[in-house]
Tab-separated table of C-alpha atoms and ligand atoms in Angstrom:
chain	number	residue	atom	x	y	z
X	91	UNK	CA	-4.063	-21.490	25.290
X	92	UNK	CA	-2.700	-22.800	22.126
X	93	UNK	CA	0.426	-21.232	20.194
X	94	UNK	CA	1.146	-19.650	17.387
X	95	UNK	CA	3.272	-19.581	14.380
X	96	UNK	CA	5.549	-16.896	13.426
X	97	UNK	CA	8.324	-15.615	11.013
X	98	UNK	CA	11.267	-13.662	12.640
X	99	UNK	CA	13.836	-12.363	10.728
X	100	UNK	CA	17.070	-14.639	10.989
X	101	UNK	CA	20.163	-12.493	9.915
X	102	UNK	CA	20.231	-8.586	8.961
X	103	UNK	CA	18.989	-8.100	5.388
X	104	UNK	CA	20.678	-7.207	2.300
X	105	UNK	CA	19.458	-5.147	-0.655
X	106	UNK	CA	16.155	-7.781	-1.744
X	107	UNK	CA	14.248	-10.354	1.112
X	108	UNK	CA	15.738	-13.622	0.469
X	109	UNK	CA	13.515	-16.941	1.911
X	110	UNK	CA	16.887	-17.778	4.277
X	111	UNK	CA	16.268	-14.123	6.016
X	112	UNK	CA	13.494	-15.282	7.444
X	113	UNK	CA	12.682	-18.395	10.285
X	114	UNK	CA	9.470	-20.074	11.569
X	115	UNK	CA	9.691	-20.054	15.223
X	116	UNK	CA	6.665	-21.547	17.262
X	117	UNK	CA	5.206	-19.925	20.509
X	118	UNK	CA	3.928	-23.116	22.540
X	119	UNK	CA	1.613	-21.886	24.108
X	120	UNK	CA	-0.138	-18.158	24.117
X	121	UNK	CA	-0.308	-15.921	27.210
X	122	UNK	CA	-3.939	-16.040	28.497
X	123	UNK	CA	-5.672	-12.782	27.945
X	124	UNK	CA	-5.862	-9.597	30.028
X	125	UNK	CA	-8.774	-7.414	30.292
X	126	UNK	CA	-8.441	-4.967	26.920
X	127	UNK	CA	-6.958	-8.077	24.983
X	128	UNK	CA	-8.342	-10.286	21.973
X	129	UNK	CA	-6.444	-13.436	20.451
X	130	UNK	CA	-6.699	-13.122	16.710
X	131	UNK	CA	-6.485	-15.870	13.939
X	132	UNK	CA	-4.849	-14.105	10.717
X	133	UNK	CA	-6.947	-14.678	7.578
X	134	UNK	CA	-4.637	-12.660	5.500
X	135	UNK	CA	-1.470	-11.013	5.710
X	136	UNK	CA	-1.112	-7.470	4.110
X	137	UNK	CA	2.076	-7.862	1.995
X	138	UNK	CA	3.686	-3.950	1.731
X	139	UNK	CA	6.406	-2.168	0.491
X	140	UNK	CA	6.782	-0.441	3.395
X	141	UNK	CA	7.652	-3.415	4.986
X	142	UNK	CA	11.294	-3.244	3.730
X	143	UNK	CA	11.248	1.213	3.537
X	144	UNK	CA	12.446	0.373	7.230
X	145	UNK	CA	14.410	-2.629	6.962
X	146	UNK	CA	17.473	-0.775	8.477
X	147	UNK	CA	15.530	-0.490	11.886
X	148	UNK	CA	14.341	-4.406	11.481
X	149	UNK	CA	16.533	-6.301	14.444
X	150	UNK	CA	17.287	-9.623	13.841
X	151	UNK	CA	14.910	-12.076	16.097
X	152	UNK	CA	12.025	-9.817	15.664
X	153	UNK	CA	9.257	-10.739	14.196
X	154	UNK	CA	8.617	-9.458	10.593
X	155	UNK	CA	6.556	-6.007	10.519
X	156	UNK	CA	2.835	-5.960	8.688
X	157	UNK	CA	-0.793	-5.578	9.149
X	158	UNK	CA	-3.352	-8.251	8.138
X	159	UNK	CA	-6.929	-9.157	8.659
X	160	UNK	CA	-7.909	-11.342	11.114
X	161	UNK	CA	-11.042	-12.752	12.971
X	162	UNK	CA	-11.741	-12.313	16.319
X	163	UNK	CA	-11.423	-15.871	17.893
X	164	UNK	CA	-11.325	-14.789	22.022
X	165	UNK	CA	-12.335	-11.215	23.429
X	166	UNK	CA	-11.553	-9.647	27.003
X	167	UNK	CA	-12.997	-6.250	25.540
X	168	UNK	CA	-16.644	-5.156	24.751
X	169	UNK	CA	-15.218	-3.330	21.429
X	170	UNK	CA	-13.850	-5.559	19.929
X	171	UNK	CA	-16.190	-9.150	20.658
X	172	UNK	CA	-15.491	-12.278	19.362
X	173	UNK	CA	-16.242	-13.360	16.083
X	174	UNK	CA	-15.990	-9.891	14.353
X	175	UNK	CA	-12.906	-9.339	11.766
X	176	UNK	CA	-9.764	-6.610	12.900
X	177	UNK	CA	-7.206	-5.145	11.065
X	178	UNK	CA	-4.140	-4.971	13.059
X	179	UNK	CA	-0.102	-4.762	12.641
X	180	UNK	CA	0.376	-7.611	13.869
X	181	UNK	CA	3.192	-8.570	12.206
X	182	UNK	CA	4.305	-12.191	10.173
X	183	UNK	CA	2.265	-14.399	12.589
X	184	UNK	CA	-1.160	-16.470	12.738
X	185	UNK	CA	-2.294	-16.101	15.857
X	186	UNK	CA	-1.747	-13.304	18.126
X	187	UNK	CA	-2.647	-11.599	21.115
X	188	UNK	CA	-3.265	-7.777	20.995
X	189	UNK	CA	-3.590	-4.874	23.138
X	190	UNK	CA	-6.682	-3.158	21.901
X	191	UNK	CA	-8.998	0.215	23.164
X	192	UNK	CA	-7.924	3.625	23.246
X	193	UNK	CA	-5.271	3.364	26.125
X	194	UNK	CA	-3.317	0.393	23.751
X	195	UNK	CA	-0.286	1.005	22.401
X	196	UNK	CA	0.364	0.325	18.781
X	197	UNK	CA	4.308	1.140	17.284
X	198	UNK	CA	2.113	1.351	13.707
X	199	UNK	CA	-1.142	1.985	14.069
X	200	UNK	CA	-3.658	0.738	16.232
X	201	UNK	CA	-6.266	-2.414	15.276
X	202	UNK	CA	-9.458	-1.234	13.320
X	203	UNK	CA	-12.630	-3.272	13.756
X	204	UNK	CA	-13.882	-4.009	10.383
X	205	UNK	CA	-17.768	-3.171	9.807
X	206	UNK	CA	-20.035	-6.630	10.335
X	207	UNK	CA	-21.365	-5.782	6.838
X	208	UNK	CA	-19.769	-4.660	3.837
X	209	UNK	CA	-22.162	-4.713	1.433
X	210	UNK	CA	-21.359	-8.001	-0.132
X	211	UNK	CA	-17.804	-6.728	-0.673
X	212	UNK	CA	-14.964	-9.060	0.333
X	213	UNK	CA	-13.505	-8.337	3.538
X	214	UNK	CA	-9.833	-8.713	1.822
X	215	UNK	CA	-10.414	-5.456	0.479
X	216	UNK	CA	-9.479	-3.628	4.027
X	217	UNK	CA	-5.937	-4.332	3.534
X	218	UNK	CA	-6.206	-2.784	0.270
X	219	UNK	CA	-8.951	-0.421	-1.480
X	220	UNK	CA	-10.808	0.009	1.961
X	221	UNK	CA	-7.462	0.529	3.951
X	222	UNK	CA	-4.188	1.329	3.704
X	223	UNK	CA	-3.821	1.286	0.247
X	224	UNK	CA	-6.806	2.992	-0.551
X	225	UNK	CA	-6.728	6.187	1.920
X	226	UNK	CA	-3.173	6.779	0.549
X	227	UNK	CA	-4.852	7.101	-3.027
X	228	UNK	CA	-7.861	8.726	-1.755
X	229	UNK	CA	-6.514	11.839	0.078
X	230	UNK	CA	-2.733	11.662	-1.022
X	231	UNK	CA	-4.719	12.630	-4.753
X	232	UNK	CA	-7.675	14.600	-4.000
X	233	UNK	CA	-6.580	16.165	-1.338
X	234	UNK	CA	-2.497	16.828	-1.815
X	235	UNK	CA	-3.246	17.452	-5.411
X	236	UNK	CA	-6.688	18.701	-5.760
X	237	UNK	CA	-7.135	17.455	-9.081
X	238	UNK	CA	-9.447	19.576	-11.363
X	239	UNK	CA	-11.648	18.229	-14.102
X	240	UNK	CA	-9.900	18.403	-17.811
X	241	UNK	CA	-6.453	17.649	-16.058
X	242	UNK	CA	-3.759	14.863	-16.866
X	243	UNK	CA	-2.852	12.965	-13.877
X	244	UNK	CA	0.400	10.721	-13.835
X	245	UNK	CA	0.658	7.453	-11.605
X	246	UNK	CA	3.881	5.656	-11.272
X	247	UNK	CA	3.626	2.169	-9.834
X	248	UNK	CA	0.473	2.704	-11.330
X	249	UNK	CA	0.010	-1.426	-11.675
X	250	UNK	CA	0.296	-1.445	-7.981
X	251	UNK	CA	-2.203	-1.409	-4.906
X	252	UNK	CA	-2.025	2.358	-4.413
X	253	UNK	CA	-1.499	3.459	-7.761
X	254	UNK	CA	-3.816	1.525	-9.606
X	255	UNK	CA	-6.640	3.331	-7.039
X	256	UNK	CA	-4.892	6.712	-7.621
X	257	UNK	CA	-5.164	6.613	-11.141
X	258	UNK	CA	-9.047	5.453	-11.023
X	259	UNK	CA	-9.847	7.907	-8.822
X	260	UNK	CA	-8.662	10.462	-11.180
X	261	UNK	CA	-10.718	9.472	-13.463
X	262	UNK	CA	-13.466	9.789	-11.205
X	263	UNK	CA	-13.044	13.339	-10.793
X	264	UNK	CA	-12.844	14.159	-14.754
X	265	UNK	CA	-9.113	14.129	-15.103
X	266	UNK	CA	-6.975	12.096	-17.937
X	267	UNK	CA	-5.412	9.347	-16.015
X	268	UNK	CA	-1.737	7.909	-17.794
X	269	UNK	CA	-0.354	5.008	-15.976
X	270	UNK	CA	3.953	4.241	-15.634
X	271	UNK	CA	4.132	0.751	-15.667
X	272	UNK	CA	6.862	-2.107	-16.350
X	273	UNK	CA	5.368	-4.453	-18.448
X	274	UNK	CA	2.827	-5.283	-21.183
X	275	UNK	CA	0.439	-6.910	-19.269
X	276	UNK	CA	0.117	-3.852	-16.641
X	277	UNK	CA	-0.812	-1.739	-19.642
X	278	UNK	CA	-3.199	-3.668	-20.645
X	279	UNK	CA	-4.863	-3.969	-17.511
X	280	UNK	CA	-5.078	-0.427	-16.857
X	281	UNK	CA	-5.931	0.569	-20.709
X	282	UNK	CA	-8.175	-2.157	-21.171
X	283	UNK	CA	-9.878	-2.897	-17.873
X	284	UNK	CA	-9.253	0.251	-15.249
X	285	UNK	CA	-9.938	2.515	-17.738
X	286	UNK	CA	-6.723	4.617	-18.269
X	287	UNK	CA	-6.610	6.849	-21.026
X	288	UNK	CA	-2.453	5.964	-21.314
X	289	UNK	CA	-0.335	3.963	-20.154
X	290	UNK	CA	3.668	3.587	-20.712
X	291	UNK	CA	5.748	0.326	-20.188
X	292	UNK	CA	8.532	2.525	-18.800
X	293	UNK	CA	11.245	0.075	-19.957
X	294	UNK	CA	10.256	-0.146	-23.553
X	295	UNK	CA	9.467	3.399	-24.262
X	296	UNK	CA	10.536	7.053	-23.596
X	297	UNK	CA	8.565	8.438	-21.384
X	298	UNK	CA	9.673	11.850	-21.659
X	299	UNK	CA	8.295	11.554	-25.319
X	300	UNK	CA	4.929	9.411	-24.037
X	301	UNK	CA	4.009	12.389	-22.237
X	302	UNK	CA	4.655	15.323	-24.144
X	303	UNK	CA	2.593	13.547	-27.089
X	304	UNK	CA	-0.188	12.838	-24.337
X	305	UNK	CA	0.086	15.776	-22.645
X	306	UNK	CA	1.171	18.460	-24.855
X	307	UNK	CA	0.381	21.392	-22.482
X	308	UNK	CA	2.174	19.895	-19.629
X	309	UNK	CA	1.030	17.231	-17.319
X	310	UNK	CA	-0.909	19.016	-14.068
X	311	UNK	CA	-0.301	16.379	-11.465
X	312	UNK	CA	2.078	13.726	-10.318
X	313	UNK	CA	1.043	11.046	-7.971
X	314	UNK	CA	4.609	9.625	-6.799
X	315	UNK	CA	5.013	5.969	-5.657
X	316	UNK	CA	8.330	4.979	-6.993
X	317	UNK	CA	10.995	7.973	-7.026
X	318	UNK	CA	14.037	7.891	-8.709
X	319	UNK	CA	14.668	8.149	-12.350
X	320	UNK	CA	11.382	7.725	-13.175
X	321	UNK	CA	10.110	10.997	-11.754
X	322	UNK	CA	12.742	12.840	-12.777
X	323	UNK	CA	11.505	12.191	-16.433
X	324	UNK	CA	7.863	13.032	-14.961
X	325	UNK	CA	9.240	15.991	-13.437
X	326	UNK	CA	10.475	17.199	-16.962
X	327	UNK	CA	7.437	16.999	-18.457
X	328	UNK	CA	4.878	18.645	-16.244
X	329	UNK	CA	3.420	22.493	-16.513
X	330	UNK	CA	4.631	25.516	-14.355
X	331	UNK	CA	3.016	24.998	-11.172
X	332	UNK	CA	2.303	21.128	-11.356
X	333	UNK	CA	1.236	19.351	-7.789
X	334	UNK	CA	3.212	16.220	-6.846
X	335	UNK	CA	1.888	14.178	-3.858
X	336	UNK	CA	5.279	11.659	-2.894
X	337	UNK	CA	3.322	8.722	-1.368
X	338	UNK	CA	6.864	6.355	-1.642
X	339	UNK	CA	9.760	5.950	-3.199
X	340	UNK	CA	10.086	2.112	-3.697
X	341	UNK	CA	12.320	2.231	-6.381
X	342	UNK	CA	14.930	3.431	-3.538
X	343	UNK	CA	13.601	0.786	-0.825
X	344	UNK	CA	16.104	-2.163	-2.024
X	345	UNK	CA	19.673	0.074	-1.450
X	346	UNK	CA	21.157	-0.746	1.106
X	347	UNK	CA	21.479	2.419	3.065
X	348	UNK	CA	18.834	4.298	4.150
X	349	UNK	CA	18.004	6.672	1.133
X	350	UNK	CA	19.019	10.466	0.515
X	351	UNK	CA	17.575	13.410	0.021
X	352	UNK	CA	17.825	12.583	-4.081
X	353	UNK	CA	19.075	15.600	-6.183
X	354	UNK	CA	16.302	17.653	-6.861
X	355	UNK	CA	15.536	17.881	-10.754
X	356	UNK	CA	15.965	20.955	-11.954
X	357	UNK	CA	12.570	20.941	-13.427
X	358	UNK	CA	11.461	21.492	-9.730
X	359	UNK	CA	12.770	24.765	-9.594
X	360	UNK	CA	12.274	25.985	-12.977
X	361	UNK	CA	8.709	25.204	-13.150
X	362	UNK	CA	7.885	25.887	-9.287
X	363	UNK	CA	6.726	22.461	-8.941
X	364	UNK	CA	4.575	21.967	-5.661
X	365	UNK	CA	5.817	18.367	-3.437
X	366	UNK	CA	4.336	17.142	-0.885
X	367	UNK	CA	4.817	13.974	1.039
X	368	UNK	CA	2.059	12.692	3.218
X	369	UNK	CA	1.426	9.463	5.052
X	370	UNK	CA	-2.059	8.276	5.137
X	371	UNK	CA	-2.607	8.104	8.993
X	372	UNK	CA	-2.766	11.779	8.863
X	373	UNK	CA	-6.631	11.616	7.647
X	374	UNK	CA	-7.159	8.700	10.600
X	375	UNK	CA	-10.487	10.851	11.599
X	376	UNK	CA	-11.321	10.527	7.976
X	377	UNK	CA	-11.077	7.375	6.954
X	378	UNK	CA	-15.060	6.622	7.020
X	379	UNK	CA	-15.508	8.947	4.183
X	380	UNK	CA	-13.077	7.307	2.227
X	381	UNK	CA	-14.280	3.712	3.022
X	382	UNK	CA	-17.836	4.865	1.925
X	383	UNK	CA	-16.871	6.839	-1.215
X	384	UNK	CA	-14.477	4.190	-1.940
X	385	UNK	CA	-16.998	1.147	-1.280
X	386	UNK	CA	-19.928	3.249	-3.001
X	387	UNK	CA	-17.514	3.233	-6.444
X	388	UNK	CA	-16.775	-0.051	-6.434
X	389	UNK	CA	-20.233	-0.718	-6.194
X	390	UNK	CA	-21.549	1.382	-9.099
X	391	UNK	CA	-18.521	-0.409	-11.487
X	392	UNK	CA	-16.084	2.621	-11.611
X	393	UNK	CA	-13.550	1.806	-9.196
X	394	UNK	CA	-11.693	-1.664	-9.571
X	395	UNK	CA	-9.719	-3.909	-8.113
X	396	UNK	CA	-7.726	-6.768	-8.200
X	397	UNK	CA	-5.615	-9.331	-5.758
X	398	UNK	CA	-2.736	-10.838	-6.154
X	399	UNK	CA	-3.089	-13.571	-3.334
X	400	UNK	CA	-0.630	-16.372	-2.272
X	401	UNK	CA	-1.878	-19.343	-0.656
X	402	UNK	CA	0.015	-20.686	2.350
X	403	UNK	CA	1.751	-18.400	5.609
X	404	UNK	CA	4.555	-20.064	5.290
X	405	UNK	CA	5.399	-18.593	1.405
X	406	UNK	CA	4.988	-15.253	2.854
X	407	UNK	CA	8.678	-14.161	2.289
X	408	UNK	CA	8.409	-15.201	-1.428
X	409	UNK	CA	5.438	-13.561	-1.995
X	410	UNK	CA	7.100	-10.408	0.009
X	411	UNK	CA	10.373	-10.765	-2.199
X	412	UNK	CA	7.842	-11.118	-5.073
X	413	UNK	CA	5.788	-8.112	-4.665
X	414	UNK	CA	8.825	-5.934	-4.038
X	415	UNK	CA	10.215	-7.076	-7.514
X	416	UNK	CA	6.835	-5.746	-9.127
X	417	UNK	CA	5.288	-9.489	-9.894
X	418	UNK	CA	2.176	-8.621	-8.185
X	419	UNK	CA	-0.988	-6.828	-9.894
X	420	UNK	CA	-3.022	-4.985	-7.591
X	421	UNK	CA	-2.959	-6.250	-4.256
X	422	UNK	CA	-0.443	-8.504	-3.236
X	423	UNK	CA	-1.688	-10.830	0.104
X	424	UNK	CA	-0.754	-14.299	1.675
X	425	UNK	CA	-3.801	-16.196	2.368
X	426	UNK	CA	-3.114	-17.347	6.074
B	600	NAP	N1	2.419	7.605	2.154
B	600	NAP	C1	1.562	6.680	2.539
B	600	NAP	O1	0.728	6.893	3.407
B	600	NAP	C2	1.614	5.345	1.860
B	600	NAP	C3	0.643	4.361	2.104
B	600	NAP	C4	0.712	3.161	1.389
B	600	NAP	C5	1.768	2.952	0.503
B	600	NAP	N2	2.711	3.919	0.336
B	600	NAP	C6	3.801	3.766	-0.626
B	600	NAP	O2	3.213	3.693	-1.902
B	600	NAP	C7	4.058	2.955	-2.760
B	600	NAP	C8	3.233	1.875	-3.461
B	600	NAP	O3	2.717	0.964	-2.503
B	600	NAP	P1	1.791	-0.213	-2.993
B	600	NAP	O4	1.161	-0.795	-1.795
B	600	NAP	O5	0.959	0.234	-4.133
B	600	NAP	O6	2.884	-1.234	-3.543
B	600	NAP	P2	2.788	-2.266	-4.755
B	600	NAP	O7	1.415	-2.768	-4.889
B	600	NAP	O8	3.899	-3.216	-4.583
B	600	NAP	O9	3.100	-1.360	-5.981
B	600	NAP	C9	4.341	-0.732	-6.109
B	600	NAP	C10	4.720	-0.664	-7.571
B	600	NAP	O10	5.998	-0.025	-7.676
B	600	NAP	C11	6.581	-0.454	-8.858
B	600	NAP	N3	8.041	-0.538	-8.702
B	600	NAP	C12	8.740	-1.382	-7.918
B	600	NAP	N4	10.075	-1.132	-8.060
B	600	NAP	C13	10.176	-0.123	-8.953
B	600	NAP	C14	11.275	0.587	-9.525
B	600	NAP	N5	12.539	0.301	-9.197
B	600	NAP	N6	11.021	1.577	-10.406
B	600	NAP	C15	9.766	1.882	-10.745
B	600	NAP	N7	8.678	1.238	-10.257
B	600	NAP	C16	8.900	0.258	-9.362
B	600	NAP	C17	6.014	-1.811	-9.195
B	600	NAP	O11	5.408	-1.725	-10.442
B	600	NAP	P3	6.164	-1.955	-11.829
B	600	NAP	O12	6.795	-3.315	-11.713
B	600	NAP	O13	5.089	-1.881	-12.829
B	600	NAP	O14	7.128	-0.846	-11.927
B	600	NAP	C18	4.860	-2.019	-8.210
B	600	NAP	O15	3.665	-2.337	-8.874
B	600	NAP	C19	5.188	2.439	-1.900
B	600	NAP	O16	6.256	3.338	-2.057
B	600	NAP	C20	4.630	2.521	-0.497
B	600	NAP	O17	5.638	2.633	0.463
B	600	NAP	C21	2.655	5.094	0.993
């Protein structure tokens, strides 16, 4: 069978992905499949924060972590035939053959056959507001936060693939959406385009001040992706009571060391704040429902979306270094 391309990670990392971290090794020649196996041609490659979370566990040699969407090109398994599109973890790599069925076993999670009709949606879309991206907005708000009509929701990384769905779907459910943000152009997009009541450039204004002006009587919910600094100025400013669902903390992802517990604000205690963390693979049995609320939005014009795509496998680190930095808008993907 023919080989495969594939980036492994050359040396241990340091604080941000650097191109020389990273080498193209070739497989020859592929194994020839098993019964339960599929060879898979990558169409796109999901590019993730997570990616680097758990860059400490990363061994050098490896190839690099990640999902992406690929098409079916051989089958040995009824369930997953030839021809059909996957999503699958299967890591920095064009071609690739995977385990797949319920006995498999998958270090992430396991390989999701993609519907053969989306509605005349793109099929990009399952690595990010009909996937990962998207279930982690879809229950990490409505169901961590259980967001009520008439209340002000706060996104950070709100220009991002999750947040920019978190923030919509607020909307969606009646609630005053206000966006955290590092640039102009983010703000824009989300004011002008996604709909956003606010949104803050959080490294031209105060956001302390932003938010008691928008949200005089306290904001009710915090959807977390970035940590730090940031949320303890969100922290400050939200009612007794306020939910906050921590989906990440990428603004900790680039130290070195794994990251610690942060100090809690005190705002935690005083106001009884309510945090939870939550990772979306807990709703696995539930992702239909958010695939056809999410897809049945889109549709009707209230949810959008956008990609940042790179063209070319092997720019996949600079794209990676690139989305960690915040470049991207939206969704940030390597077009195989
Ligand atoms: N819990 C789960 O199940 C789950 C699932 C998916 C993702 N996640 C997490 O959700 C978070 C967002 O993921 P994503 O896919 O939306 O990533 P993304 O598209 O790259 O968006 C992340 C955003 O974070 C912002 N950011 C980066 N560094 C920052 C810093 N130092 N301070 C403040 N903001 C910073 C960037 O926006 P600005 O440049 O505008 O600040 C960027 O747009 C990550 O923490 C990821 O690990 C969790």
């Amino acid at each position: 069978m023919a080989g495969a391309r594939k980036l492994v990670i050359a040396r241990p990392f340091g604080a941000e992905p650097l191109p020389e971290d990273f080498c193209l090794q070739e497989e020859q020649e592929l194994p020839p499949l098993r019964d339960g196996q599929i060879l898979v041609e990558a169409l796109y490659i999901s590019l993730d924060p997570f990616e680097w979370a758990f860059k400490h566990l990363h061994k050098v040699g490896a190839t690099m972590i990640g999902s992406q969407l690929a098409r079916i090109v051989e089958s040995r398994s009824a369930a997953f035939p030839a021809g059909r599109l996957v999503v699958g973890c299967f890591g920095w790599r064009d071609r690739t053959v995977a385990d797949v069925g319920p006995r498999a076993h998958h270090p992430l999670w396991p390989p999701a056959l993609l519907p053969r009709d989306l509605g005349g949606l793109p099929p990009s879309l399952a690595l990010g507001a009909l996937g990962m991206p998207g279930y982690a907005a879809y229950f990490g708000l409505l169901d961590v936060c259980d967001p009520q009509p008439g209340d002000v929701v706060v996104v950070s990384g709100a220009g991002g693939a999750v947040g920019s769905l978190a923030g919509q779907i607020a909307r969606i459910h009646g609630c005053t959406a206000v966006g955290l943000v590092r640039s102009d152009e983010k703000v824009r997009w989300l004011t002008e385009e996604l709909g956003f009541e606010h949104a803050f450039n959080y490294q031209t204004s105060d956001v302390g001040a932003a938010l008691r002006r928008v949200a005089p009587g306290g904001v009710d919910v915090y959807y977390d992706t970035v940590g730090g600094d940031l949320s303890s100025a969100v922290a400050d400013c939200m009612r007794q009571r306020g939910r906050i669902a921590v989906c990440g903390c990428v603004s900790t992802y680039r130290d070195p060391r794994p990251p610690k517990m942060l100090l809690i604000p005190p705002a935690v205690v005083r106001k009884r704040l309510r945090m939870d963390g939550f990772m979306f693979t807990q709703w696995r049995d539930r992702w239909p429902e958010a695939d056809e609320r999410m897809a049945l939005w889109i549709r009707q014009g209230r949810l959008k979306w956008r990609e940042t795509i790179t063209d070319g496998f092997l720019n996949t680190p600079r794209a990676f270094a690139a989305m960690l930095r915040g470049d991207a808008i939206g969704k940030a993907l390597v077009k195989v």
